[in-house]
Structure formats: structure tokens, C-alpha cells
PDB file of C-alpha atoms and ligand atoms in Angstrom:
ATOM      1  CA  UNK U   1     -17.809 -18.424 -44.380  1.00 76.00           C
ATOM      2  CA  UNK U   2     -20.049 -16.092 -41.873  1.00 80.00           C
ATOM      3  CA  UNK U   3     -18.760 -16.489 -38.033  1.00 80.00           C
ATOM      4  CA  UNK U   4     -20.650 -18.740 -36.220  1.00 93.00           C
ATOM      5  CA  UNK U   5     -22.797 -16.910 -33.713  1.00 95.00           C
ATOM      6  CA  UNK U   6     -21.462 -19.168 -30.580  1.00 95.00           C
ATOM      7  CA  UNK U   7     -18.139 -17.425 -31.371  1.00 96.00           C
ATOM      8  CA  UNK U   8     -19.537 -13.807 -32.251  1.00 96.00           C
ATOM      9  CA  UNK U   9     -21.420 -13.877 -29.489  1.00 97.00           C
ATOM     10  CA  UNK U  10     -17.814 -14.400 -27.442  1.00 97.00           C
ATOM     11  CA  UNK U  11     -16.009 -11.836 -29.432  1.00 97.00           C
ATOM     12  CA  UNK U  12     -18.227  -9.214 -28.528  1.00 97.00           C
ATOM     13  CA  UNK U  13     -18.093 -10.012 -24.785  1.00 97.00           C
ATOM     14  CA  UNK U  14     -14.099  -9.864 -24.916  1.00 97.00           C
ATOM     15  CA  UNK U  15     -14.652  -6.570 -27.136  1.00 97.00           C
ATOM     16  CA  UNK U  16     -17.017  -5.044 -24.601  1.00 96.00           C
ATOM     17  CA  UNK U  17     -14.169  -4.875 -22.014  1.00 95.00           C
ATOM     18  CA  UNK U  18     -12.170  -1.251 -21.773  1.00 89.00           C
ATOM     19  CA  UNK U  19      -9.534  -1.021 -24.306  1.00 93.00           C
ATOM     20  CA  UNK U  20      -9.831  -4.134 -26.569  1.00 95.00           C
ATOM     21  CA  UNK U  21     -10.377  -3.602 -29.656  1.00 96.00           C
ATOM     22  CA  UNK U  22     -12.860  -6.072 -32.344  1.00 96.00           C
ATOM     23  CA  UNK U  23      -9.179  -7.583 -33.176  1.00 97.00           C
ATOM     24  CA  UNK U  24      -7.923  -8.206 -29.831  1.00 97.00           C
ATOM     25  CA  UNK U  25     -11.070  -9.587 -28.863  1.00 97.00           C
ATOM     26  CA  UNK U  26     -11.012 -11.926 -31.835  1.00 97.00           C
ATOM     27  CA  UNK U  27      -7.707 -13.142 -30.440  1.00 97.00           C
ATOM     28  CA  UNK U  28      -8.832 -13.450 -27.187  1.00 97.00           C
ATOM     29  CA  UNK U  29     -11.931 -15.613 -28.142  1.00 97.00           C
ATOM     30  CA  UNK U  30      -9.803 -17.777 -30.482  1.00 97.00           C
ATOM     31  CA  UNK U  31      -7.327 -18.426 -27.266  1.00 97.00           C
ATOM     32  CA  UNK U  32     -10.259 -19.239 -25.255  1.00 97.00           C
ATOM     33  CA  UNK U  33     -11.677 -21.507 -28.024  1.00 96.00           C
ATOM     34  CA  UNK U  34      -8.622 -23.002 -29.034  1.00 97.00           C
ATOM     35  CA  UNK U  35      -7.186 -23.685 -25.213  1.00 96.00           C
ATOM     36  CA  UNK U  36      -7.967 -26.635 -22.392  1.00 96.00           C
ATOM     37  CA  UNK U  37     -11.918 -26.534 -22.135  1.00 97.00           C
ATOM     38  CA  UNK U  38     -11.350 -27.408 -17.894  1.00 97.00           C
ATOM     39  CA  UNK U  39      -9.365 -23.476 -18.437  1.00 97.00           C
ATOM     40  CA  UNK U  40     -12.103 -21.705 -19.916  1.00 97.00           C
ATOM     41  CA  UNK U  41     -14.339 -23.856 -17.647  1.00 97.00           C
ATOM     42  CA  UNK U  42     -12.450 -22.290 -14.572  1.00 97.00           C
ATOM     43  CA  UNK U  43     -12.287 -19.202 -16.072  1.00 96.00           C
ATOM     44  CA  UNK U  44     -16.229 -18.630 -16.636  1.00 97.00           C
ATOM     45  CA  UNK U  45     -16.427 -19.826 -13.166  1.00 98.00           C
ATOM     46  CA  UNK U  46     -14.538 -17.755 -11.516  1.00 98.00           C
ATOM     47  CA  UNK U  47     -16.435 -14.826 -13.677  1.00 97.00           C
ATOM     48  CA  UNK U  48     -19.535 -15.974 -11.723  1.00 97.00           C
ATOM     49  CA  UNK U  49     -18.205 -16.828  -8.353  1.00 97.00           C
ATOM     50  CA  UNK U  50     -16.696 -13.260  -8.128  1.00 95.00           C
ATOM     51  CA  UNK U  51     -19.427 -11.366  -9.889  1.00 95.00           C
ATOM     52  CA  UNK U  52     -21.784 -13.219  -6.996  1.00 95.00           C
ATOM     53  CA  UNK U  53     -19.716 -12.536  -4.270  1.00 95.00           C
ATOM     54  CA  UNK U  54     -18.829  -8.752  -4.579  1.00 95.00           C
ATOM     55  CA  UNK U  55     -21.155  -6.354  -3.425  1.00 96.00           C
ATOM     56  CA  UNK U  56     -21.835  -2.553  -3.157  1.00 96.00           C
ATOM     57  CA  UNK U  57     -20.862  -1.479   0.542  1.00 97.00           C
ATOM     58  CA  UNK U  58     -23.765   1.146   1.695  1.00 95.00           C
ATOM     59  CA  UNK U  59     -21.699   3.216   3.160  1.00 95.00           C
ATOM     60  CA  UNK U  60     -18.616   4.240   0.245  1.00 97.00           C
ATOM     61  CA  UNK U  61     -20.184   2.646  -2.419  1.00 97.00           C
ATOM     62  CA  UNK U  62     -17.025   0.505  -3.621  1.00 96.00           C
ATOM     63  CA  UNK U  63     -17.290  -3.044  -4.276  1.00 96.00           C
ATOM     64  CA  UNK U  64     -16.427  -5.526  -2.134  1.00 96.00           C
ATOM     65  CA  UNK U  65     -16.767  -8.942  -0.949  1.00 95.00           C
ATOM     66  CA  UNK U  66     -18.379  -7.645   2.456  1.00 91.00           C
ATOM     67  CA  UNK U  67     -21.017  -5.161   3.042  1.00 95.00           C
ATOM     68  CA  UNK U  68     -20.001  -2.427   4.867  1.00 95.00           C
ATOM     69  CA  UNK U  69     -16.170  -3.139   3.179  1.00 97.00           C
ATOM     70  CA  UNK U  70     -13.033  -4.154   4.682  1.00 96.00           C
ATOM     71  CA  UNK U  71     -12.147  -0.133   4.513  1.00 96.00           C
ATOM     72  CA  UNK U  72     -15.881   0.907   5.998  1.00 96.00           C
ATOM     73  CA  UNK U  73     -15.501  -1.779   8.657  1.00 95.00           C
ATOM     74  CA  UNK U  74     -11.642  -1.120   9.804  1.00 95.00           C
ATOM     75  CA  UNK U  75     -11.762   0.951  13.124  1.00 94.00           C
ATOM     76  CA  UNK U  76      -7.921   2.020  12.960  1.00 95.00           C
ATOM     77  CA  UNK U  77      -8.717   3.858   9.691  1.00 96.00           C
ATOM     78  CA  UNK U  78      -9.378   7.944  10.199  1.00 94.00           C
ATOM     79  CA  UNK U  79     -12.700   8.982   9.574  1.00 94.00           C
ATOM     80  CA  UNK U  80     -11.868  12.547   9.562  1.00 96.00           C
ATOM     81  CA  UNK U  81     -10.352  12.184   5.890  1.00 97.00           C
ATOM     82  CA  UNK U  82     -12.706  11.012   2.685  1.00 97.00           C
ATOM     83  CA  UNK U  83     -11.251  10.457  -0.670  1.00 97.00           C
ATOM     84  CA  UNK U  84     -13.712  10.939  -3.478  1.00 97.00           C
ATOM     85  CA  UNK U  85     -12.602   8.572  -6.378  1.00 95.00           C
ATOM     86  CA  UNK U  86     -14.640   7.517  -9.638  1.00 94.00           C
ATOM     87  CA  UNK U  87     -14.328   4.070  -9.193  1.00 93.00           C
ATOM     88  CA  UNK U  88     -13.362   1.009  -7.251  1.00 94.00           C
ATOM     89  CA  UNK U  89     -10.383   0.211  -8.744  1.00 90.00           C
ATOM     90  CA  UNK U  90      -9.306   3.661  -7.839  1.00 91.00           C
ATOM     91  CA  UNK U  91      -9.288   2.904  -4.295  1.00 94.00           C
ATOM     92  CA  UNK U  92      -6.782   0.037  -4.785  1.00 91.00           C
ATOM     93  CA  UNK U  93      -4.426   2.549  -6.873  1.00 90.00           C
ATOM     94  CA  UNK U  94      -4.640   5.121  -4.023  1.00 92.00           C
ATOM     95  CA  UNK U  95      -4.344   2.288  -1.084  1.00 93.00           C
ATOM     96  CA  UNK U  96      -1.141   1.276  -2.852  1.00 90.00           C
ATOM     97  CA  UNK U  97       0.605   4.309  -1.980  1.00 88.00           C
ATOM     98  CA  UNK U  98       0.520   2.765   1.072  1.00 90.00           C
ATOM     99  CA  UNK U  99      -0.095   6.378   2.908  1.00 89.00           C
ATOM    100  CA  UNK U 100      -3.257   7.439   3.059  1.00 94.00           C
ATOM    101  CA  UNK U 101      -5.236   6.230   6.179  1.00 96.00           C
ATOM    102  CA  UNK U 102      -8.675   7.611   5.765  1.00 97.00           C
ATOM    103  CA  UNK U 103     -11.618   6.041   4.181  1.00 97.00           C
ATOM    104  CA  UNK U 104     -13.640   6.661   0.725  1.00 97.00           C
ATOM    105  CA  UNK U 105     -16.110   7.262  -0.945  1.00 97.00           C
ATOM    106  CA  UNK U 106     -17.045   5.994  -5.105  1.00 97.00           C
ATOM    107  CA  UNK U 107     -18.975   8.284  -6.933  1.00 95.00           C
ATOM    108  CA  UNK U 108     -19.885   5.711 -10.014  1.00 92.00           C
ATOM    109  CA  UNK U 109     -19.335   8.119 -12.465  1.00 90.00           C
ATOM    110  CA  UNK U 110     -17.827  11.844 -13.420  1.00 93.00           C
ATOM    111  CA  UNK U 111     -20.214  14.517 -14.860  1.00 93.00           C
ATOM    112  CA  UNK U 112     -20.590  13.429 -18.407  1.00 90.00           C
ATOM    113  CA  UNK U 113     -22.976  15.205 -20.518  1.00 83.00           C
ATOM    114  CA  UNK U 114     -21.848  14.142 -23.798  1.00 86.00           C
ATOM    115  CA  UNK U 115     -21.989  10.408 -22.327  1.00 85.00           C
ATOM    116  CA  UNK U 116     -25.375  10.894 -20.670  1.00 86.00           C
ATOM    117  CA  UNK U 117     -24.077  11.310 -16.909  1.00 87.00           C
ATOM    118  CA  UNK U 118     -25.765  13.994 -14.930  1.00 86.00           C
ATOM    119  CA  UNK U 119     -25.604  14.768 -11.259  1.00 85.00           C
ATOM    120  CA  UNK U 120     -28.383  11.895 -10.769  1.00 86.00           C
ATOM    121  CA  UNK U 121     -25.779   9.498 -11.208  1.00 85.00           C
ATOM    122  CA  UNK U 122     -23.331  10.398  -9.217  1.00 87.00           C
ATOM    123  CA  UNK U 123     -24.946   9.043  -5.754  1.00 91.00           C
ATOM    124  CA  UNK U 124     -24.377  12.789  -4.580  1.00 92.00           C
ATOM    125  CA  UNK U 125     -27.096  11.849  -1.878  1.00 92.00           C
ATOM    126  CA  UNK U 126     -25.302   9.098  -0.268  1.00 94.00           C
ATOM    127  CA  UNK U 127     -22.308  11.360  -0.620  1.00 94.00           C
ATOM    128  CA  UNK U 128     -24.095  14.218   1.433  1.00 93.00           C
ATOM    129  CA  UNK U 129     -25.105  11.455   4.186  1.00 94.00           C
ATOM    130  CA  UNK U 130     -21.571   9.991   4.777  1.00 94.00           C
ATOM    131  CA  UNK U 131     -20.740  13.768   5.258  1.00 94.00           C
ATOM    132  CA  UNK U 132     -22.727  14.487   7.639  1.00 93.00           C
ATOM    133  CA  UNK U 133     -22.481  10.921   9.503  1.00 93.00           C
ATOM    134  CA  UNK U 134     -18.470  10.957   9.578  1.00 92.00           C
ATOM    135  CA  UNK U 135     -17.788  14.717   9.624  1.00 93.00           C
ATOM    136  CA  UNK U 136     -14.272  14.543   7.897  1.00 95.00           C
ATOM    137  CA  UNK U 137     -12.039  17.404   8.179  1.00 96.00           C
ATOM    138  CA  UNK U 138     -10.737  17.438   4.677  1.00 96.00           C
ATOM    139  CA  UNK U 139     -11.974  15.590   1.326  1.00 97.00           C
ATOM    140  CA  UNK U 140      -9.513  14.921  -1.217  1.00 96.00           C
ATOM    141  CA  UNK U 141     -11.066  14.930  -4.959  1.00 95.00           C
ATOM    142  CA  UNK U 142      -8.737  11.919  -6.602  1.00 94.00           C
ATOM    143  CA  UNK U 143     -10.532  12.290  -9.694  1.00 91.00           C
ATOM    144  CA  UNK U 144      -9.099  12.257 -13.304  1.00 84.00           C
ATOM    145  CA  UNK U 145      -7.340  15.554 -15.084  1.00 82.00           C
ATOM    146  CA  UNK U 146     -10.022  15.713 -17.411  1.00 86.00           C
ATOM    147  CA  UNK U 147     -12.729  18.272 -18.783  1.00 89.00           C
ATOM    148  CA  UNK U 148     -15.399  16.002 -16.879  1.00 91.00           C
ATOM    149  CA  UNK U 149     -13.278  15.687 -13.244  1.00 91.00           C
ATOM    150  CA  UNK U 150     -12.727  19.418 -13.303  1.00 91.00           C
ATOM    151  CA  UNK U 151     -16.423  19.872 -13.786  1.00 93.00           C
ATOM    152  CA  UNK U 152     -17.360  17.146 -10.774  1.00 95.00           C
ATOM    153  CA  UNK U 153     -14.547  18.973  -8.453  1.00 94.00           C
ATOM    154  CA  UNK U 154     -16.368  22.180  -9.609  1.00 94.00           C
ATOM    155  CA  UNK U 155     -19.707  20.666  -8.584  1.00 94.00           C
ATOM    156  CA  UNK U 156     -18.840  18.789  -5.374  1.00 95.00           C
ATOM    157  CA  UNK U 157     -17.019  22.150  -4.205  1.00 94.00           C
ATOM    158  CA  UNK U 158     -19.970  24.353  -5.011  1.00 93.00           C
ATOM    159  CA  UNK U 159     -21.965  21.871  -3.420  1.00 92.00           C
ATOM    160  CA  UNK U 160     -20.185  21.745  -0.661  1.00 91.00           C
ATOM    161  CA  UNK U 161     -19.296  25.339  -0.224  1.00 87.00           C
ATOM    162  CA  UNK U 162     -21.683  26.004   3.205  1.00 85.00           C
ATOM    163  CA  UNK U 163     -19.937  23.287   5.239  1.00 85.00           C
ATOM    164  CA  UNK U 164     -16.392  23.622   7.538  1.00 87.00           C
ATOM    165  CA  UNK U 165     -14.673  21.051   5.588  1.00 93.00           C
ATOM    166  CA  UNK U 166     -11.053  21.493   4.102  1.00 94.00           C
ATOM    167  CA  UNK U 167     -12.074  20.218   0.305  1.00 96.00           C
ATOM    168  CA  UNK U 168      -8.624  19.255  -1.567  1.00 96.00           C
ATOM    169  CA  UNK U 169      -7.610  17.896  -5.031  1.00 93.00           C
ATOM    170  CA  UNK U 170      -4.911  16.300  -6.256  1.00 89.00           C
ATOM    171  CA  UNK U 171      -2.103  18.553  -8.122  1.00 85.00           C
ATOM    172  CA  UNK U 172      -1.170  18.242 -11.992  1.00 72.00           C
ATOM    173  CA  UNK U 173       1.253  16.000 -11.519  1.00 57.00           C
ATOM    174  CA  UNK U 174      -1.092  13.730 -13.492  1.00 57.00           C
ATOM    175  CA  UNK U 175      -1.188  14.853 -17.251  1.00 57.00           C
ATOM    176  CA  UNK U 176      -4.086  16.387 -18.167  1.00 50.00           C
ATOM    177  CA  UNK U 177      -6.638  14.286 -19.753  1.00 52.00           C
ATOM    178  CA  UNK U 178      -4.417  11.118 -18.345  1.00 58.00           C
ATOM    179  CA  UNK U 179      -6.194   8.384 -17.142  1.00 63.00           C
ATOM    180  CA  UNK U 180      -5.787   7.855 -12.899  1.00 61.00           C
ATOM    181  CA  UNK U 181      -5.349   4.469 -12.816  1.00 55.00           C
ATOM    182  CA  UNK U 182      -2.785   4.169 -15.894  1.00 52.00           C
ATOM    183  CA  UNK U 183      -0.454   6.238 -13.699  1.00 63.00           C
ATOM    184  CA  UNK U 184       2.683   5.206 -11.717  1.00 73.00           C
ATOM    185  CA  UNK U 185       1.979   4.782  -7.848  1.00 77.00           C
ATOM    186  CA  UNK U 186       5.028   7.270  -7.625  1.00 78.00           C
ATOM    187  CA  UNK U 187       3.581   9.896  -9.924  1.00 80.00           C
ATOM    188  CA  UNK U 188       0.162   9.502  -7.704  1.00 83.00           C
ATOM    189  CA  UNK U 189       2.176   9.725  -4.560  1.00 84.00           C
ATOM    190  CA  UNK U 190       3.747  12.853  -5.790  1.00 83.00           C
ATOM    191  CA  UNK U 191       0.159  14.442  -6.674  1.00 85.00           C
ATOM    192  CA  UNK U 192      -1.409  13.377  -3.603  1.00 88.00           C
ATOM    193  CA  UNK U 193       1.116  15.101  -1.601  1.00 88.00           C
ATOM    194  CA  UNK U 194       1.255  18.661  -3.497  1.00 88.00           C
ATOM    195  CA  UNK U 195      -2.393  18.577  -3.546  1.00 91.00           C
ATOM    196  CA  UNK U 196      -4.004  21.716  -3.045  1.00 91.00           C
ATOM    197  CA  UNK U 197      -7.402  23.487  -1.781  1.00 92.00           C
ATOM    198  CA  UNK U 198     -10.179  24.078  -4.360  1.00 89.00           C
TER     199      UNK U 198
HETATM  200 ZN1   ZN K 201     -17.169   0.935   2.452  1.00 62.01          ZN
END
């Protein structure tokens, strides 16, 4: 029997998402099918209601339900530090820590050749802007331990090399080639405080 393409068409949405493989997503789709129909009703709706209702703020780039973001928007927070992470669910990892005060800014992507991502797509423009709106005294690189974050840090700091800022990245605390968000707050918290000048 071929798989109907109503549920092919589902498996391959569950197998798009990171780290779910074509079995896992055949599970998934199966649980879906197989559950309350008002639960997978709620579930595609909430899909849409939150896909609608976040946002890109214009100023850090990170999504958000507001435009400019809660962070953006928060007048105790200190403009004179930037973070510089890949993504938006980085800057929930790093607000965890529950130390940094500062705001952010998302890049989108790391330098990527192999994957197609060039400096075009990492919004280095709006990046240059925020720098020389907010004049922060130090930006920290959170990026990942990986061939592609050493080559952004290597980029940003070269592009940044004529300006009086104190440009910082996390130390190795994180392995090498480790993903940021799969480690421990504590492990981040350790990083971010032994982190070092480029
Ligand atoms: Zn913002």
C-alpha cells in the first residue's frame, strides 16, 4: 500500500524540523493522526496564531511578539554592551543566565560557504547601524565553537577593527563543534564569564 499523500505530506513537515529524523517524523504524524482531532485542531492553531504574531524587531533582529522587542524597548537594560548571537533562541539561552544586562543583536546566520551563507546574509548592515546608534563599549561574540563561528568572529573582528570597541568572545568552555543552545546554562555561565578579547 503507497502512503497516502494527506499523511506524506505531514510526515515531511514533522521531518523538516531540526533533528527528527523520516522515522520520528512518521511517529509524530501517526500521534497527530491517531490523537483527539480538537488537539491537533489546537495545535495547528496555535502554529498560526504564533507564526502571525511574532515579528522581526528592526533594531536586533530577534523575533518577537512586539516590534522594537521587549529587550529593544526595556530602558533599564545597558546599551553599552551588545551580544552577537546566531539566533533567537540564543537570546533566551543567554537571558537565562540571568546575568547579562545588555541588549542584542541576531545575525540570522554564521558564515557558511559550504551551506550557501555569505556575508550578504548576515544583516552585517543593520549590525554596523546599531553600532554606531548605541555605541556599546564591548560586544560579546556568543556564537557556536565551530569552523563557521570562528570564521564570523574572524569577520566581525576584522570588520570591526577601526572602531574603540572592546570586541569579546566566549571561552572554550563550550566543546568545540558543540551546539550553543544544547549546552547547560552553567557551562554557558562559566564561558561567558572567562570570555576573552579577540
Ligand atoms: Zn530588539
Amino acid at each position: 500500500m503507497t502512503t497516502s499523500p494527506l499523511l506524506e505530506k505531514l510526515i515531511q513537515h514533522f521531518n523538516r524540523f531540526p533533528g527528527i529524523g523520516r522515522k520520528t517524523a512518521q511517529r509524530l504524524a501517526w500521534f497527530v493522526i491517531s490523537g483527539q482531532k480538537a488537539d491537533a485542531h489546537d495545535f495547528a492553531d496555535c502554529i498560526r496564531e504564533t507564526v502571525d504574531n511574532f515579528t522581526t524587531c528592526g533594531q536586533c533582529l530577534m523575533l518577537s511578539e512586539g516590534n522594537p522587542c521587549p529587550i529593544c524597548s526595556e530602558p533599564s537594560r545597558d546599551d553599552s554592551q551588545l551580544c552577537i548571537v546566531e539566533t533567537t533562541s540564543e537570546v533566551y539561552l543567554v537571558e537565562n543566565m540571568h546575568e547579562y544586562k545588555g541588549k542584542y543583536f541576531v545575525l540570522g546566520h554564521l558564515l557558511s560557504p559550504l551551506e550557501g551563507f555569505g556575508i550578504n546574509d548576515l544583516h552585517l548592515g543593520e549590525l554596523v547601524s546599531l553600532i554606531e546608534k548605541r555605541k556599546p563599549a564591548e560586544i560579546i561574540l556568543a556564537l557556536k565553537p565551530s569552523a563557521e563561528g570562528e570564521a564570523t568572529i574572524h569577520y566581525i573582528s576584522e570588520l570591526l577593527h577601526n572602531q574603540n570597541i572592546n570586541l569579546t568572545r566566549l571561552s572554550t568552555g563550550i566543546p568545540f563543534g558543540g551546539e550553543l543552545e544544547y549546552t547547560s546554562t552553567l557551562t554557558l555561565a562559566n564561558a561567558w564569564k572567562r570570555r576573552y578579547r579577540v
